[in-house]
Amino acid sequence: MTDSRNLTGQVALVTGATGGIGREIARRLGARGAHVVVTGRSRERGEEAVATVERAGGSAQFFRADLATMATVRALAEEFRRRYDRLDVLVTNAACSRDSRQLTADGHELTLAVNHLAPYLLTHDLLDMLVETPDARIVATSSTVHSTGEIDFADLRLETDYDAFAAYARSKLSNLLFTTELATRVDFPVNAVHPGFVPGSGLYRHASLPTRAFMALAARLPLLGTSVDEAADPLVELAVDPDGDHTYFDRHDPTDPDPRVDDDRLREQLWNVSAALVDVDPDWP
């Protein structure tokens, strides 16, 4: 990566930063001078991530947060607002994929809750800080599997049929619909990046045993996927660039997403349904 912008004085918030791509993004933003707030469920892994940023020459703070519950997302935003007066970079990277159907304490299907509803609510709760911070930007970790996702608004809890891959694809389509709609509503860059197939990301650590075994093998065979370091490259490039504004990237390349992402009515429907699910006014920003 050739970009060498210095981020001294800037504050970045990276979700899912206790391992995988998120941790590498946090490390690199810290190395450029940013103060990085890292989030995750494990305090031990969070403290390790903070140490990684500090060894790179940056500063960091860990906020423990399980993004499966919306009360925790709200608490994360409140704590961030209490401690900081600016937000230059928001990287919504946290994601999960579960082999079996699970519901959160709020009654949401888990994959949709973590991968879509959490970043939707977190962005809502922190948006005024982003608007007030000059040259702010948002970067979301996306996936090309969004093109296979299907959203059945009558069965958002996936009660009739559950498939782990389909649930993940649906969440990533929702992710990208939200990111694209948000980009039309704000005056700063909002981008989503497919970083490649990254078997070492930790995304599948709660998947079935055969899936975990395949990912462990793939992580040792570089030709089967993208390394964590390589996957972080395009996300970091956009996180440091106040002018990088195409909305969707396949690795480093500006790319057209699935045609459904251009459907204004679908984007608005998901926006409004998501607002109802997390109990906010849909008329934002």
Coordinates of C-alpha atoms in Angstrom, one line a residue:
M1 CA 0.0 0.0 0.0
T2 CA 1.5 3.3 -1.1
D3 CA -0.8 5.8 0.7
S4 CA 1.1 7.4 3.6
R5 CA -1.5 9.8 5.1
N6 CA -0.8 10.5 8.7
L7 CA -3.8 10.2 11.1
T8 CA -2.4 11.9 14.2
G9 CA -5.2 13.5 16.2
Q10 CA -7.9 11.4 14.6
V11 CA -10.1 8.8 16.3
A12 CA -11.1 5.5 14.7
L13 CA -13.7 3.0 15.9
V14 CA -13.2 -0.5 14.5
T15 CA -15.8 -3.2 15.4
G16 CA -14.7 -6.8 15.5
A17 CA -11.1 -5.7 16.1
T18 CA -9.9 -8.4 18.5
G19 CA -8.8 -10.7 15.7
G20 CA -8.6 -11.3 12.0
I21 CA -9.0 -8.4 9.6
G22 CA -10.3 -6.0 12.2
R23 CA -7.3 -6.4 14.3
E24 CA -5.0 -5.7 11.4
I25 CA -7.0 -2.7 10.4
A26 CA -6.7 -1.3 13.9
R27 CA -3.0 -2.0 14.0
R28 CA -2.4 -0.1 10.8
L29 CA -4.6 2.9 11.7
G30 CA -2.7 3.1 15.0
A31 CA 0.6 2.9 13.2
R32 CA -0.5 6.0 11.2
G33 CA -1.1 8.0 14.4
A34 CA -4.8 7.4 15.0
H35 CA -6.2 6.6 18.4
V36 CA -8.1 3.4 17.8
V37 CA -11.1 2.2 19.8
V38 CA -11.3 -1.6 19.3
T39 CA -14.4 -3.6 20.1
G40 CA -15.1 -7.3 20.7
R41 CA -16.6 -9.8 23.1
S42 CA -13.4 -11.1 24.7
R43 CA -11.6 -8.8 27.1
E44 CA -8.4 -10.9 26.9
R45 CA -8.4 -10.7 23.1
G46 CA -9.3 -7.0 23.3
E47 CA -6.3 -6.2 25.5
E48 CA -4.1 -8.2 23.1
A49 CA -5.4 -6.0 20.2
V50 CA -4.7 -2.8 22.2
A51 CA -1.1 -4.1 22.8
T52 CA -0.8 -4.8 19.1
V53 CA -1.8 -1.3 18.2
E54 CA 0.6 0.1 20.8
R55 CA 3.5 -2.0 19.5
A56 CA 2.9 -0.4 16.1
G57 CA 3.3 3.0 17.6
G58 CA -0.3 4.0 18.1
S59 CA -2.7 4.3 21.0
A60 CA -5.9 2.3 21.6
Q61 CA -8.7 1.6 24.0
F62 CA -10.8 -1.6 24.2
F63 CA -14.6 -1.5 24.6
R64 CA -16.1 -4.8 25.4
A65 CA -19.3 -5.3 23.4
D66 CA -21.4 -8.2 22.2
L67 CA -23.1 -6.7 19.2
A68 CA -25.8 -9.4 19.2
T69 CA -27.9 -7.3 21.5
M70 CA -29.1 -3.8 20.6
A71 CA -28.9 -2.6 24.2
T72 CA -25.1 -3.3 24.0
V73 CA -24.8 -1.5 20.8
R74 CA -26.5 1.5 22.3
A75 CA -24.2 1.3 25.4
L76 CA -21.2 1.2 23.1
A77 CA -22.3 4.3 21.3
E78 CA -23.0 6.1 24.6
E79 CA -19.7 5.2 26.1
F80 CA -17.9 6.3 23.0
R81 CA -19.7 9.6 23.0
R82 CA -18.9 10.1 26.7
R83 CA -15.2 9.6 26.1
Y84 CA -14.6 11.3 22.8
D85 CA -15.6 14.4 21.0
R86 CA -14.9 13.3 17.4
L87 CA -15.1 10.3 15.2
D88 CA -13.0 10.4 12.0
V89 CA -13.3 6.8 10.9
L90 CA -16.0 4.2 11.6
V91 CA -15.1 0.7 10.4
T92 CA -18.0 -1.8 10.7
N93 CA -16.2 -5.0 10.5
A94 CA -17.7 -7.3 13.1
A95 CA -19.5 -10.3 11.6
C96 CA -20.6 -13.9 12.5
S97 CA -21.8 -17.0 10.8
R98 CA -23.5 -19.8 12.8
D99 CA -24.1 -23.3 11.7
S100 CA -27.5 -23.5 13.5
R101 CA -30.3 -21.0 13.8
Q102 CA -30.1 -18.8 16.9
L103 CA -32.2 -15.9 18.2
T104 CA -30.8 -13.0 20.2
A105 CA -32.2 -11.7 23.5
D106 CA -34.1 -9.2 21.3
G107 CA -35.6 -12.0 19.3
H108 CA -33.7 -11.3 16.1
E109 CA -32.0 -14.0 14.0
L110 CA -28.3 -13.8 15.2
T111 CA -26.5 -13.4 11.9
L112 CA -28.8 -10.6 10.8
A113 CA -28.5 -8.9 14.2
V114 CA -24.7 -8.9 14.3
N115 CA -23.9 -8.4 10.6
H116 CA -26.6 -5.8 9.8
L117 CA -28.8 -4.5 12.6
A118 CA -25.8 -3.7 14.9
P119 CA -23.9 -1.6 12.3
Y120 CA -27.2 0.1 11.3
L121 CA -27.9 1.1 15.0
L122 CA -24.3 2.0 15.8
T123 CA -24.1 4.2 12.7
H124 CA -27.4 5.8 13.7
D125 CA -26.2 6.6 17.2
L126 CA -22.9 8.0 16.2
L127 CA -23.9 9.7 13.0
D128 CA -23.9 13.3 14.4
M129 CA -20.3 12.9 15.5
L130 CA -19.3 11.8 12.1
V131 CA -21.2 14.7 10.5
E132 CA -19.5 17.1 12.8
T133 CA -16.0 15.7 12.2
P134 CA -14.3 17.1 9.1
D135 CA -13.4 14.5 6.5
A136 CA -15.1 11.7 8.3
R137 CA -15.6 8.4 6.5
I138 CA -17.3 5.0 7.0
V139 CA -16.0 1.7 5.7
A140 CA -17.9 -1.6 6.0
T141 CA -16.5 -5.1 5.4
S142 CA -18.7 -6.6 2.7
S143 CA -18.8 -9.8 0.7
T144 CA -19.5 -10.9 -2.9
V145 CA -21.9 -13.5 -1.4
H146 CA -24.4 -10.6 -1.1
S147 CA -25.3 -11.4 -4.6
T148 CA -26.8 -14.8 -3.5
G149 CA -28.7 -13.4 -0.6
E150 CA -32.5 -13.2 -0.5
I151 CA -34.5 -11.1 1.9
D152 CA -38.0 -12.4 2.9
F153 CA -39.4 -9.6 5.0
A154 CA -42.2 -11.9 6.1
D155 CA -39.6 -14.3 7.7
L156 CA -36.7 -12.3 9.0
R157 CA -36.3 -14.7 11.9
L158 CA -35.8 -17.6 9.3
E159 CA -38.3 -19.7 11.0
T160 CA -39.4 -21.7 8.0
D161 CA -36.0 -22.7 6.6
Y162 CA -32.5 -22.1 8.0
D163 CA -29.3 -22.5 6.1
A164 CA -26.1 -21.0 7.5
F165 CA -24.7 -19.8 4.2
A166 CA -28.0 -18.3 3.1
A167 CA -28.4 -16.5 6.4
Y168 CA -24.9 -15.0 6.0
A169 CA -25.5 -14.0 2.4
R170 CA -28.8 -12.4 3.4
S171 CA -27.0 -10.4 6.1
K172 CA -24.4 -9.2 3.7
L173 CA -27.0 -8.1 1.1
S174 CA -28.7 -6.2 3.9
N175 CA -25.3 -4.7 4.8
L176 CA -24.7 -3.4 1.3
L177 CA -28.3 -2.2 0.8
F178 CA -27.9 -0.1 4.0
T179 CA -24.4 1.2 3.1
T180 CA -25.5 2.2 -0.3
E181 CA -28.6 4.0 1.0
L182 CA -26.6 5.7 3.7
A183 CA -24.2 7.0 1.0
T184 CA -27.1 8.8 -0.7
R185 CA -28.1 10.5 2.5
V186 CA -24.8 11.9 3.9
D187 CA -22.1 14.2 2.5
F188 CA -19.1 12.1 3.4
P189 CA -17.6 8.8 2.0
V190 CA -19.5 5.6 2.9
N191 CA -17.8 2.5 1.3
A192 CA -18.2 -1.2 1.5
V193 CA -15.3 -3.6 0.6
H194 CA -15.2 -7.2 -0.3
P195 CA -11.7 -8.2 1.0
G196 CA -11.6 -11.6 -0.7
F197 CA -12.1 -15.1 0.7
V198 CA -10.2 -14.9 4.0
P199 CA -10.1 -18.3 5.7
G200 CA -7.9 -16.9 8.5
S201 CA -10.3 -14.2 9.5
G202 CA -12.0 -16.1 12.3
L203 CA -15.5 -15.6 10.8
Y204 CA -16.2 -19.3 10.8
R205 CA -15.0 -20.1 14.3
H206 CA -18.6 -21.0 15.3
A207 CA -19.5 -22.9 12.2
S208 CA -19.8 -26.7 11.9
L209 CA -16.8 -28.9 12.5
P210 CA -16.3 -29.7 8.8
T211 CA -16.4 -26.0 7.9
R212 CA -13.9 -25.1 10.6
A213 CA -11.6 -27.9 9.4
F214 CA -11.7 -26.7 5.8
M215 CA -11.0 -23.1 6.9
A216 CA -8.1 -24.2 9.0
L217 CA -6.7 -26.1 6.0
A218 CA -7.4 -23.2 3.6
A219 CA -5.6 -20.7 5.9
R220 CA -2.5 -22.8 5.5
L221 CA -2.7 -22.9 1.7
P222 CA -2.4 -19.3 0.4
L223 CA -3.7 -20.2 -3.1
L224 CA -7.1 -21.1 -1.6
G225 CA -7.7 -17.6 -0.3
T226 CA -6.5 -14.2 0.7
S227 CA -4.3 -13.6 3.8
V228 CA -5.5 -11.3 6.6
D229 CA -2.8 -8.8 5.7
E230 CA -3.8 -8.6 2.1
A231 CA -7.5 -8.5 3.0
A232 CA -6.9 -5.5 5.2
D233 CA -5.2 -3.5 2.5
P234 CA -8.2 -2.1 0.6
L235 CA -10.2 -1.4 3.9
V236 CA -7.3 0.6 5.3
E237 CA -6.8 2.5 2.1
L238 CA -10.4 3.7 2.2
A239 CA -10.3 4.2 6.0
V240 CA -7.5 6.8 5.6
D241 CA -8.8 8.4 2.4
P242 CA -11.4 11.2 2.9
D243 CA -12.0 11.2 -0.9
G244 CA -12.4 7.5 -1.6
D245 CA -16.1 7.4 -2.5
H246 CA -17.4 4.7 -4.9
T247 CA -19.6 2.8 -2.4
Y248 CA -18.6 -0.8 -3.3
F249 CA -15.2 -2.3 -4.0
D250 CA -14.1 -5.8 -4.8
R251 CA -10.8 -5.7 -3.1
H252 CA -9.1 -2.6 -4.6
D253 CA -11.4 -2.3 -7.6
P254 CA -14.5 -0.1 -7.7
T255 CA -17.2 -2.6 -8.7
D256 CA -20.9 -2.7 -9.4
P257 CA -22.8 -4.7 -6.8
D258 CA -25.8 -7.0 -7.4
P259 CA -28.4 -5.0 -9.4
R260 CA -30.8 -5.2 -6.5
V261 CA -28.6 -2.8 -4.5
D262 CA -29.6 -0.1 -7.0
D263 CA -33.3 -0.7 -6.2
D264 CA -34.4 2.5 -4.3
R265 CA -37.6 0.9 -3.0
L266 CA -35.8 -2.2 -1.7
R267 CA -33.2 -0.1 0.1
E268 CA -35.9 2.1 1.6
Q269 CA -38.0 -0.8 2.7
L270 CA -35.0 -2.4 4.4
W271 CA -34.0 0.9 6.0
N272 CA -37.5 1.3 7.5
V273 CA -37.9 -2.3 8.6
S274 CA -34.4 -2.1 10.3
A275 CA -35.4 1.1 12.1
A276 CA -38.5 -0.6 13.4
L277 CA -36.5 -3.7 14.6
V278 CA -34.0 -1.5 16.5
D279 CA -36.6 1.0 17.7
V280 CA -35.4 4.2 16.1
D281 CA -37.2 6.8 13.9
P282 CA -36.7 5.8 10.3
D283 CA -36.5 9.4 9.2
W284 CA -32.7 9.7 9.7
P285 CA -30.3 11.2 9.1

